[in-house]
CSV table of C-alpha atoms in Angstrom, one decimal:
chain,number,residue,atom,x,y,z
A,1,MET,CA,0.0,0.0,0.0
A,2,ALA,CA,1.4,3.4,-1.0
A,3,ALA,CA,2.1,5.7,1.9
A,4,SER,CA,0.0,8.9,2.0
A,5,PRO,CA,1.6,11.9,0.4
A,6,HIS,CA,2.3,15.0,2.5
A,7,ILE,CA,1.8,18.6,1.4
A,8,SER,CA,3.5,21.5,3.0
A,9,PRO,CA,1.1,24.0,4.5
A,10,THR,CA,3.2,27.0,3.4
A,11,LEU,CA,1.8,28.1,0.0
A,12,SER,CA,4.6,30.6,-0.6
A,13,ARG,CA,7.0,27.7,-0.9
A,14,TYR,CA,4.6,24.9,-1.8
A,15,LYS,CA,6.2,21.5,-1.7
A,16,PHE,CA,4.9,18.1,-2.5
A,17,PHE,CA,6.4,14.9,-1.0
A,18,SER,CA,5.7,11.6,-2.6
A,19,THR,CA,6.8,8.2,-1.5
A,20,SER,CA,5.8,4.6,-2.1
A,21,VAL,CA,7.1,1.2,-2.9
A,22,VAL,CA,7.8,0.0,-6.5
A,23,GLU,CA,4.8,-2.2,-7.3
A,24,ASN,CA,6.3,-3.7,-10.5
A,25,PRO,CA,10.1,-3.8,-10.4
A,26,ASN,CA,10.3,-5.6,-13.7
A,27,PHE,CA,8.7,-2.8,-15.7
A,28,SER,CA,11.7,-0.6,-16.0
A,29,PRO,CA,14.6,-1.5,-18.3
A,30,PHE,CA,17.1,-0.5,-15.7
A,31,HIS,CA,18.3,-2.0,-12.5
A,32,ILE,CA,21.1,-1.0,-10.1
A,33,ASP,CA,24.3,-3.0,-10.3
A,34,SER,CA,26.5,-1.6,-7.5
A,35,ARG,CA,30.0,-2.7,-8.2
A,36,ARG,CA,33.5,-1.7,-7.1
A,37,ARG,CA,32.6,1.3,-5.0
A,38,LEU,CA,29.7,3.2,-3.4
A,39,THR,CA,30.3,6.3,-5.5
A,40,LYS,CA,29.6,4.5,-8.7
A,41,SER,CA,26.6,2.7,-10.0
A,42,HIS,CA,25.4,1.1,-13.2
A,43,LEU,CA,21.8,1.1,-14.5
A,44,GLN,CA,21.4,-2.1,-16.5
A,45,ALA,CA,18.6,-3.7,-18.4
A,46,GLN,CA,18.3,-7.4,-17.9
A,47,ASN,CA,15.7,-9.5,-19.6
A,48,SER,CA,13.2,-6.6,-19.8
A,49,THR,CA,11.7,-4.3,-22.4
A,50,ILE,CA,10.6,-0.8,-23.2
A,51,SER,CA,7.3,-0.2,-24.9
A,52,TYR,CA,7.0,2.2,-27.8
A,53,GLY,CA,3.4,2.0,-29.0
A,54,ARG,CA,3.0,-1.6,-29.9
A,55,THR,CA,6.6,-2.3,-30.3
A,56,GLU,CA,8.8,-3.7,-27.5
A,57,LEU,CA,12.6,-3.4,-27.4
A,58,ALA,CA,14.6,-6.0,-25.6
A,59,SER,CA,17.9,-4.7,-24.2
A,60,SER,CA,20.9,-5.7,-22.2
A,61,LYS,CA,22.7,-2.4,-21.9
A,62,LYS,CA,23.9,-0.5,-18.9
A,63,LEU,CA,23.5,3.2,-18.3
A,64,TRP,CA,26.8,4.3,-16.9
A,65,ILE,CA,26.9,7.1,-14.4
A,66,ARG,CA,28.9,8.6,-11.6
A,67,GLN,CA,27.5,9.7,-8.2
A,68,ARG,CA,29.1,11.6,-5.4
A,69,SER,CA,29.8,9.8,-2.1
A,70,PHE,CA,27.1,10.2,0.5
A,71,SER,CA,28.7,13.2,2.1
A,72,GLU,CA,29.1,15.1,-1.2
A,73,MET,CA,25.6,14.5,-2.6
A,74,GLU,CA,24.1,17.8,-1.3
A,75,VAL,CA,23.9,20.7,-3.8
A,76,GLU,CA,24.0,24.2,-2.4
A,77,GLN,CA,20.4,25.2,-2.2
A,78,GLY,CA,20.9,28.8,-1.4
A,79,ARG,CA,22.9,29.6,-4.5
A,80,LEU,CA,20.0,30.7,-6.6
A,81,GLU,CA,17.6,31.9,-3.8
A,82,ASP,CA,17.4,35.5,-4.8
A,83,GLU,CA,18.5,37.9,-7.6
A,84,GLU,CA,21.5,39.2,-5.8
A,85,GLU,CA,23.1,35.9,-5.5
A,86,GLN,CA,22.6,34.9,-9.1
A,87,GLU,CA,25.5,37.1,-10.2
A,88,ASP,CA,27.8,35.0,-8.1
A,89,ILE,CA,27.0,31.7,-9.8
A,90,ASP,CA,30.2,29.9,-10.6
A,91,ILE,CA,29.9,28.3,-14.0
A,92,GLY,CA,33.7,27.8,-14.5
A,93,ASP,CA,34.1,24.6,-12.4
A,94,GLU,CA,35.6,22.6,-15.3
A,95,ALA,CA,36.2,19.6,-13.1
A,96,SER,CA,32.5,18.9,-12.5
A,97,LEU,CA,31.3,19.6,-16.1
A,98,LEU,CA,30.8,17.2,-19.1
A,99,SER,CA,31.2,18.7,-22.5
A,100,LEU,CA,28.3,18.1,-25.0
A,101,SER,CA,30.3,19.3,-28.0
A,102,MET,CA,33.7,17.7,-28.1
A,103,LYS,CA,34.4,14.1,-28.9
A,104,PRO,CA,35.6,12.3,-25.7
A,105,ASP,CA,39.2,11.4,-25.3
A,106,ARG,CA,39.6,7.6,-25.0
A,107,ASN,CA,42.3,8.1,-22.3
A,108,MET,CA,40.3,10.7,-20.4
A,109,ALA,CA,40.2,10.5,-16.6
A,110,LEU,CA,36.5,9.5,-17.0
A,111,LEU,CA,37.7,5.9,-17.4
A,112,ASP,CA,39.1,4.1,-14.3
A,113,ASP,CA,40.8,0.7,-14.2
A,114,TYR,CA,37.5,-1.1,-14.3
A,115,GLU,CA,36.3,0.7,-17.5
A,116,MET,CA,39.7,0.2,-19.1
A,117,GLU,CA,39.5,-3.5,-18.4
A,118,GLU,CA,36.1,-3.6,-20.1
A,119,LEU,CA,37.3,-1.7,-23.1
A,120,GLY,CA,40.5,-3.7,-23.4
A,121,HIS,CA,44.0,-2.5,-22.9
A,122,THR,CA,44.9,-2.1,-26.6
A,123,PRO,CA,43.2,0.6,-28.6
A,124,ASP,CA,40.9,-0.6,-31.4
A,125,THR,CA,40.9,1.8,-34.3
A,126,ASN,CA,38.4,-0.1,-36.3
A,127,HIS,CA,35.3,1.4,-34.5
A,128,ARG,CA,33.1,4.1,-36.0
A,129,SER,CA,31.2,6.7,-34.1
A,130,TYR,CA,29.5,10.2,-33.6
A,131,VAL,CA,26.2,11.0,-35.3
A,132,ALA,CA,24.1,14.1,-34.9
A,133,VAL,CA,20.3,13.8,-35.2
A,134,VAL,CA,18.7,17.1,-36.2
A,135,GLY,CA,15.3,18.3,-37.6
A,136,MET,CA,12.3,20.5,-36.9
A,137,PRO,CA,10.4,20.2,-33.7
A,138,ASN,CA,8.1,17.2,-33.2
A,139,VAL,CA,9.4,15.0,-36.1
A,140,GLY,CA,10.4,12.1,-33.9
A,141,LYS,CA,14.2,12.7,-33.3
A,142,SER,CA,14.0,11.4,-29.7
A,143,THR,CA,11.9,8.4,-30.6
A,144,LEU,CA,14.4,7.5,-33.4
A,145,SER,CA,17.4,7.8,-31.0
A,146,ASN,CA,15.7,5.7,-28.4
A,147,GLN,CA,14.9,3.0,-30.9
A,148,MET,CA,18.5,2.9,-32.2
A,149,ILE,CA,20.0,2.7,-28.7
A,150,GLY,CA,17.4,0.2,-27.5
A,151,GLN,CA,16.5,2.1,-24.4
A,152,LYS,CA,14.6,5.3,-23.5
A,153,ILE,CA,17.3,7.9,-23.0
A,154,SER,CA,15.4,11.0,-24.3
A,155,ILE,CA,12.0,12.0,-23.0
A,156,VAL,CA,9.2,11.8,-25.6
A,157,THR,CA,5.8,13.7,-25.6
A,158,ASP,CA,3.3,14.7,-28.3
A,159,LYS,CA,4.3,18.4,-27.8
A,160,PRO,CA,7.0,20.1,-30.0
A,161,GLN,CA,10.3,21.2,-28.5
A,162,THR,CA,10.3,18.7,-25.7
A,163,THR,CA,14.1,18.1,-26.0
A,164,ARG,CA,16.2,21.0,-24.8
A,165,HIS,CA,19.6,19.5,-24.2
A,166,ARG,CA,21.7,17.4,-26.5
A,167,ILE,CA,21.2,13.9,-25.2
A,168,LEU,CA,24.2,11.7,-25.6
A,169,GLY,CA,23.2,8.1,-26.3
A,170,ILE,CA,25.6,5.2,-27.1
A,171,CYS,CA,24.7,2.3,-29.5
A,172,SER,CA,27.3,-0.4,-29.4
A,173,SER,CA,27.9,-3.9,-30.8
A,174,PRO,CA,31.1,-5.9,-31.1
A,175,GLU,CA,31.8,-4.3,-34.5
A,176,TYR,CA,30.9,-0.6,-33.9
A,177,GLN,CA,30.0,2.1,-31.4
A,178,MET,CA,27.8,4.9,-32.5
A,179,ILE,CA,27.6,8.0,-30.3
A,180,LEU,CA,24.2,9.6,-31.0
A,181,PHE,CA,23.4,13.2,-30.2
A,182,ASP,CA,19.6,13.8,-30.0
A,183,THR,CA,19.3,17.6,-30.4
A,184,PRO,CA,16.5,20.1,-29.8
A,185,GLY,CA,14.2,20.9,-32.7
A,186,VAL,CA,15.4,23.6,-35.0
A,187,ILE,CA,13.6,26.9,-34.2
A,188,GLU,CA,13.1,29.5,-36.9
A,189,LYS,CA,11.8,32.3,-34.6
A,190,LYS,CA,13.8,32.6,-31.4
A,191,MET,CA,11.8,34.2,-28.6
A,192,HIS,CA,14.2,33.8,-25.7
A,193,ARG,CA,17.9,33.6,-25.0
A,194,LEU,CA,17.2,29.9,-24.2
A,195,ASP,CA,16.2,29.3,-27.9
A,196,THR,CA,19.4,30.9,-29.2
A,197,MET,CA,21.6,28.8,-26.9
A,198,MET,CA,19.7,25.6,-27.9
A,199,MET,CA,20.3,26.3,-31.6
A,200,LYS,CA,24.0,26.9,-30.9
A,201,ASN,CA,24.1,23.5,-29.3
A,202,VAL,CA,22.5,22.0,-32.4
A,203,ARG,CA,25.1,23.5,-34.6
A,204,ASP,CA,28.0,22.4,-32.3
A,205,ALA,CA,26.7,18.9,-32.3
A,206,ALA,CA,26.5,18.8,-36.1
A,207,ILE,CA,29.9,20.5,-36.7
A,208,ASN,CA,31.6,17.8,-34.7
A,209,ALA,CA,29.6,14.9,-36.2
A,210,ASP,CA,31.0,12.3,-38.6
A,211,CYS,CA,27.6,12.2,-40.2
A,212,VAL,CA,24.2,13.9,-39.8
A,213,VAL,CA,20.7,12.4,-39.8
A,214,ILE,CA,18.0,14.9,-40.7
A,215,LEU,CA,14.4,14.0,-39.8
A,216,VAL,CA,11.3,15.2,-41.5
A,217,ASP,CA,7.6,14.4,-40.9
A,218,ALA,CA,6.4,12.2,-43.8
A,219,CYS,CA,2.8,13.3,-43.0
A,220,LYS,CA,3.5,16.8,-44.1
A,221,THR,CA,3.8,18.3,-47.5
A,222,PRO,CA,7.5,17.9,-48.7
A,223,ALA,CA,9.4,21.1,-48.2
A,224,LYS,CA,13.0,22.3,-48.6
A,225,ILE,CA,15.3,21.6,-45.7
A,226,GLU,CA,17.5,24.7,-46.1
A,227,GLU,CA,16.3,26.1,-42.8
A,228,VAL,CA,17.2,23.0,-40.9
A,229,LEU,CA,20.6,22.9,-42.7
A,230,LYS,CA,21.3,26.5,-42.0
A,231,GLU,CA,20.4,26.3,-38.3
A,232,GLY,CA,21.7,22.8,-37.8
A,233,LEU,CA,25.0,22.9,-39.8
A,234,GLY,CA,25.7,26.6,-40.2
A,235,ASP,CA,28.1,27.7,-42.9
A,236,LEU,CA,30.3,24.6,-43.1
A,237,GLU,CA,32.7,24.5,-46.0
A,238,LYS,CA,32.7,20.7,-46.1
A,239,ARG,CA,29.5,19.2,-44.9
A,240,PRO,CA,29.5,15.6,-43.4
A,241,PRO,CA,27.5,12.8,-45.1
A,242,MET,CA,23.8,13.5,-44.6
A,243,LEU,CA,20.9,11.1,-44.5
A,244,LEU,CA,17.3,12.3,-44.7
A,245,VAL,CA,14.9,10.2,-42.7
A,246,MET,CA,11.2,10.4,-43.5
A,247,ASN,CA,9.6,9.5,-40.2
A,248,LYS,CA,6.0,8.5,-39.5
A,249,LYS,CA,5.5,6.4,-42.6
A,250,ASP,CA,3.0,4.3,-40.7
A,251,LEU,CA,0.5,7.2,-40.9
A,252,ILE,CA,0.5,7.5,-44.8
A,253,LYS,CA,-0.3,5.3,-47.7
A,254,PRO,CA,2.5,3.4,-49.5
A,255,GLY,CA,1.8,5.3,-52.7
A,256,GLU,CA,2.3,8.7,-50.9
A,257,ILE,CA,5.6,7.4,-49.4
A,258,ALA,CA,7.0,6.7,-52.9
A,259,LYS,CA,6.0,10.1,-54.2
A,260,LYS,CA,7.5,12.0,-51.2
A,261,LEU,CA,10.6,9.9,-51.3
A,262,GLU,CA,11.1,10.8,-55.0
A,263,TRP,CA,10.5,14.5,-54.2
A,264,TYR,CA,13.1,14.6,-51.4
A,265,GLU,CA,15.7,12.7,-53.6
A,266,LYS,CA,15.2,15.3,-56.3
A,267,PHE,CA,15.0,18.6,-54.4
A,268,THR,CA,17.3,18.1,-51.4
A,269,ASP,CA,21.0,17.9,-51.2
A,270,VAL,CA,21.4,14.8,-49.2
A,271,ASP,CA,23.2,11.5,-49.8
A,272,GLU,CA,20.1,9.2,-49.3
A,273,VAL,CA,16.5,9.2,-48.2
A,274,ILE,CA,15.0,6.4,-46.0
A,275,PRO,CA,11.4,6.2,-44.9
A,276,VAL,CA,10.9,4.9,-41.3
A,277,SER,CA,8.4,4.5,-38.5
A,278,ALA,CA,10.5,5.3,-35.4
A,279,LYS,CA,7.5,4.6,-33.2
A,280,TYR,CA,7.2,1.0,-34.3
A,281,GLY,CA,10.9,0.4,-35.2
A,282,HIS,CA,10.3,0.0,-39.0
A,283,GLY,CA,13.4,1.0,-41.0
A,284,ILE,CA,15.7,1.4,-38.1
A,285,GLU,CA,18.1,-1.2,-39.3
A,286,ASP,CA,18.3,0.5,-42.7
A,287,VAL,CA,19.3,3.8,-40.9
A,288,LYS,CA,22.0,2.0,-38.9
A,289,GLU,CA,23.4,0.4,-42.0
A,290,TRP,CA,23.6,3.7,-43.8
A,291,ILE,CA,25.3,5.4,-40.8
A,292,LEU,CA,27.9,2.6,-40.5
A,293,SER,CA,28.7,2.9,-44.2
A,294,LYS,CA,29.5,6.6,-43.8
A,295,LEU,CA,31.3,6.8,-40.4
A,296,PRO,CA,35.1,6.8,-40.4
A,297,PHE,CA,36.9,4.2,-38.5
A,298,GLY,CA,38.2,5.1,-35.0
A,299,PRO,CA,38.5,3.8,-31.4
A,300,PRO,CA,35.6,3.0,-29.1
A,301,TYR,CA,35.2,5.9,-26.7
A,302,TYR,CA,33.1,4.1,-24.0
A,303,PRO,CA,32.7,0.6,-22.5
A,304,LYS,CA,30.4,-1.4,-24.7
A,305,ASP,CA,27.7,-2.0,-22.1
A,306,ILE,CA,26.8,1.6,-21.4
A,307,VAL,CA,24.2,3.7,-23.2
A,308,SER,CA,24.9,7.3,-21.8
A,309,GLU,CA,27.4,9.3,-19.8
A,310,HIS,CA,24.9,11.7,-18.5
A,311,PRO,CA,24.7,11.7,-14.7
A,312,GLU,CA,21.8,10.2,-12.8
A,313,ARG,CA,20.5,13.6,-11.7
A,314,PHE,CA,20.1,14.7,-15.3
A,315,PHE,CA,17.7,11.8,-16.0
A,316,VAL,CA,15.7,12.4,-12.8
A,317,ALA,CA,15.2,16.0,-13.8
A,318,GLU,CA,14.2,14.9,-17.4
A,319,ILE,CA,11.6,12.5,-16.0
A,320,VAL,CA,10.0,15.3,-13.9
A,321,ARG,CA,10.0,17.6,-17.0
A,322,GLU,CA,8.4,14.9,-19.2
A,323,LYS,CA,5.6,14.6,-16.7
A,324,ILE,CA,5.1,18.4,-16.8
A,325,PHE,CA,4.8,18.3,-20.5
A,326,MET,CA,2.3,15.5,-20.3
A,327,GLN,CA,0.1,17.0,-17.6
A,328,TYR,CA,0.0,20.8,-18.4
A,329,ARG,CA,-0.9,22.7,-21.6
A,330,ASN,CA,-0.1,25.9,-23.5
A,331,GLU,CA,2.9,27.9,-22.2
A,332,VAL,CA,3.3,26.3,-18.8
A,333,PRO,CA,5.6,23.4,-19.8
A,334,TYR,CA,7.9,25.6,-21.8
A,335,ALA,CA,8.3,28.0,-18.9
A,336,CYS,CA,9.5,25.3,-16.6
A,337,GLN,CA,13.1,24.4,-15.7
A,338,VAL,CA,13.6,21.4,-13.5
A,339,ASN,CA,16.7,21.2,-11.2
A,340,VAL,CA,17.7,18.4,-8.8
A,341,LEU,CA,18.9,20.3,-5.7
A,342,SER,CA,19.7,17.3,-3.6
A,343,TYR,CA,20.1,13.6,-4.0
A,344,LYS,CA,20.9,11.6,-0.8
A,345,THR,CA,21.6,7.9,-1.1
A,346,ARG,CA,20.4,6.4,2.3
A,347,PRO,CA,21.3,2.7,2.8
A,348,ALA,CA,18.8,2.3,5.6
A,349,ALA,CA,16.0,4.3,4.1
A,350,LYS,CA,14.5,5.5,0.9
A,351,ASP,CA,16.8,7.7,-1.2
A,352,PHE,CA,15.9,11.4,-0.8
A,353,ILE,CA,15.5,13.5,-3.9
A,354,GLN,CA,14.7,17.2,-3.7
A,355,VAL,CA,13.6,18.8,-7.0
A,356,GLU,CA,12.8,22.4,-7.8
A,357,VAL,CA,10.6,23.5,-10.7
A,358,VAL,CA,11.5,27.0,-11.8
A,359,VAL,CA,8.9,29.1,-13.7
A,360,ASP,CA,8.7,32.7,-15.1
A,361,LYS,CA,5.6,34.0,-13.4
A,362,ASN,CA,3.6,33.5,-10.3
A,363,SER,CA,0.5,32.7,-12.4
A,364,GLN,CA,2.4,29.7,-13.8
A,365,LYS,CA,3.3,28.6,-10.3
A,366,ILE,CA,-0.4,28.7,-9.3
A,367,ILE,CA,-1.3,26.5,-12.3
A,368,LEU,CA,1.5,24.0,-11.4
A,369,ILE,CA,0.3,23.7,-7.8
A,370,GLY,CA,-3.4,23.6,-8.7
A,371,LYS,CA,-6.3,23.9,-6.3
A,372,GLU,CA,-5.4,22.7,-2.9
A,373,GLY,CA,-2.1,21.4,-4.3
A,374,LYS,CA,-3.8,18.6,-6.3
A,375,ALA,CA,-2.1,19.3,-9.6
A,376,LEU,CA,1.4,19.2,-8.0
A,377,LYS,CA,0.4,16.1,-6.1
A,378,THR,CA,-0.5,14.4,-9.4
A,379,LEU,CA,2.8,15.6,-11.0
A,380,ALA,CA,5.0,14.4,-8.1
A,381,THR,CA,3.3,11.0,-7.9
A,382,ALA,CA,3.7,10.3,-11.7
A,383,ALA,CA,7.3,11.5,-11.6
A,384,ARG,CA,8.2,9.4,-8.5
A,385,LEU,CA,6.8,6.3,-10.0
A,386,ASP,CA,8.9,6.7,-13.2
A,387,ILE,CA,12.0,7.6,-11.1
A,388,GLU,CA,11.5,4.5,-9.0
A,389,ASP,CA,11.2,2.4,-12.2
A,390,PHE,CA,14.3,4.1,-13.6
A,391,LEU,CA,16.4,3.7,-10.5
A,392,GLN,CA,14.9,0.4,-9.4
A,393,LYS,CA,14.7,1.6,-5.8
A,394,LYS,CA,12.3,3.4,-3.5
A,395,VAL,CA,12.6,7.1,-3.3
A,396,PHE,CA,11.2,10.0,-1.3
A,397,LEU,CA,10.6,12.8,-3.8
A,398,GLU,CA,10.2,16.4,-2.8
A,399,VAL,CA,9.0,18.9,-5.4
A,400,ASP,CA,9.2,22.6,-4.8
A,401,VAL,CA,7.9,25.4,-7.2
A,402,LYS,CA,9.8,28.7,-7.4
A,403,VAL,CA,9.5,31.8,-9.5
A,404,LYS,CA,12.6,33.3,-11.2
A,405,GLU,CA,11.4,36.0,-13.5
A,406,ASN,CA,12.7,35.9,-17.1
A,407,TRP,CA,15.0,32.9,-16.4
A,408,ARG,CA,14.9,32.0,-20.1
A,409,GLN,CA,16.6,35.4,-20.8
A,410,ASP,CA,19.3,35.1,-18.2
A,411,GLU,CA,22.5,33.7,-19.8
A,412,GLY,CA,24.2,33.1,-16.5
A,413,LEU,CA,21.4,31.0,-15.2
A,414,LEU,CA,21.0,29.2,-18.6
A,415,LYS,CA,24.7,28.2,-18.5
A,416,TYR,CA,24.3,27.0,-14.9
A,417,TYR,CA,21.3,24.9,-16.0
A,418,GLY,CA,23.5,23.3,-18.7
A,419,TYR,CA,22.4,25.1,-21.9
A,420,GLY,CA,25.9,26.4,-22.5
A,421,GLY,CA,27.0,23.0,-23.9
A,422,GLN,CA,28.1,21.5,-20.6
A,423,ILE,CA,26.2,19.7,-17.9
A,424,ARG,CA,27.3,19.0,-14.4
A,425,ALA,CA,28.7,15.5,-13.9
A,426,MET,CA,28.0,15.4,-10.3
């Protein structure tokens, strides 16, 4: 029986606390494999599946992450409490940041003896890697990336512009290792500084890529992709190999697919066009084969059994943000930033996770909380259940809503939140 949630009586700093047991521990594709030390964990899929519509993907990968030791897990909560302290944010702590632009160095300090043992002591230069996935909003980039990796790494909703960060996913086999960057949708009209920084991240990912996959919606009338190429690739003198993927072919008739395929082959400057249904996994192997035929040979950058190098906190925040997109409408989901303030691993009790949801206006905060806190209660419960499935452990989740006016225009805050091309590793 799930424990009763508790709601803080202080409306000015409304919190929701959610806690329960995991009713179906086999639902998630992840489980904790704690090896070697307490400051490290692996999330691994074992004989389990992820459901995408009617398609289920079996996987046996691990999500490799690093955590702080118990005494280091606290994040300074007072850092962003008021406007005066925002100017003092330190975003230059290179030791705690992971770059989302540069290819990783195989000999980087990220790999300890255990990982080097898994990789092998001798470099293998026959591996191929690094693919940027770009396209307009809501064309299925995240769904395609998740299908190729075999696990849900990027959040997916029916709303456009759900992805904000470049999500690094790793697809490995004995013969290859593809590093996929799922990027935000290309925005033509940039309304905030956040939009500008996201588009710079898209270009950075494409510039460093060995090949680029461009997604279009097969349901829509064929159109030139110059805007996507301009925003996604910039003014590159030498463009990498490009594949155009017509997604959502399951929603149109075969005759229409052939006509649109012919149009894109004739009027776009890409190397090949492949129709797929990312939702159901149709055509995914064709995309993989094309990518492998274009990628240069090189060393594997990561152990073969991991699917991302993003830290655990990142995915916890993304789960909460996904639930916000699913529960709320109009402008509210786009005005929200989710930060994990504290993550305490407690061996004798449930892990404690403190999350803040930052919004632009007090009116948005009122909508998030809802009448008598019911909306926030629903949000926190849905997020906690998915977090417990993801971590395969029981957690105590605290959700707090705060107002930071015009946070989407504050470059310092945006860099601190990870939109400057780096995320915090701890």
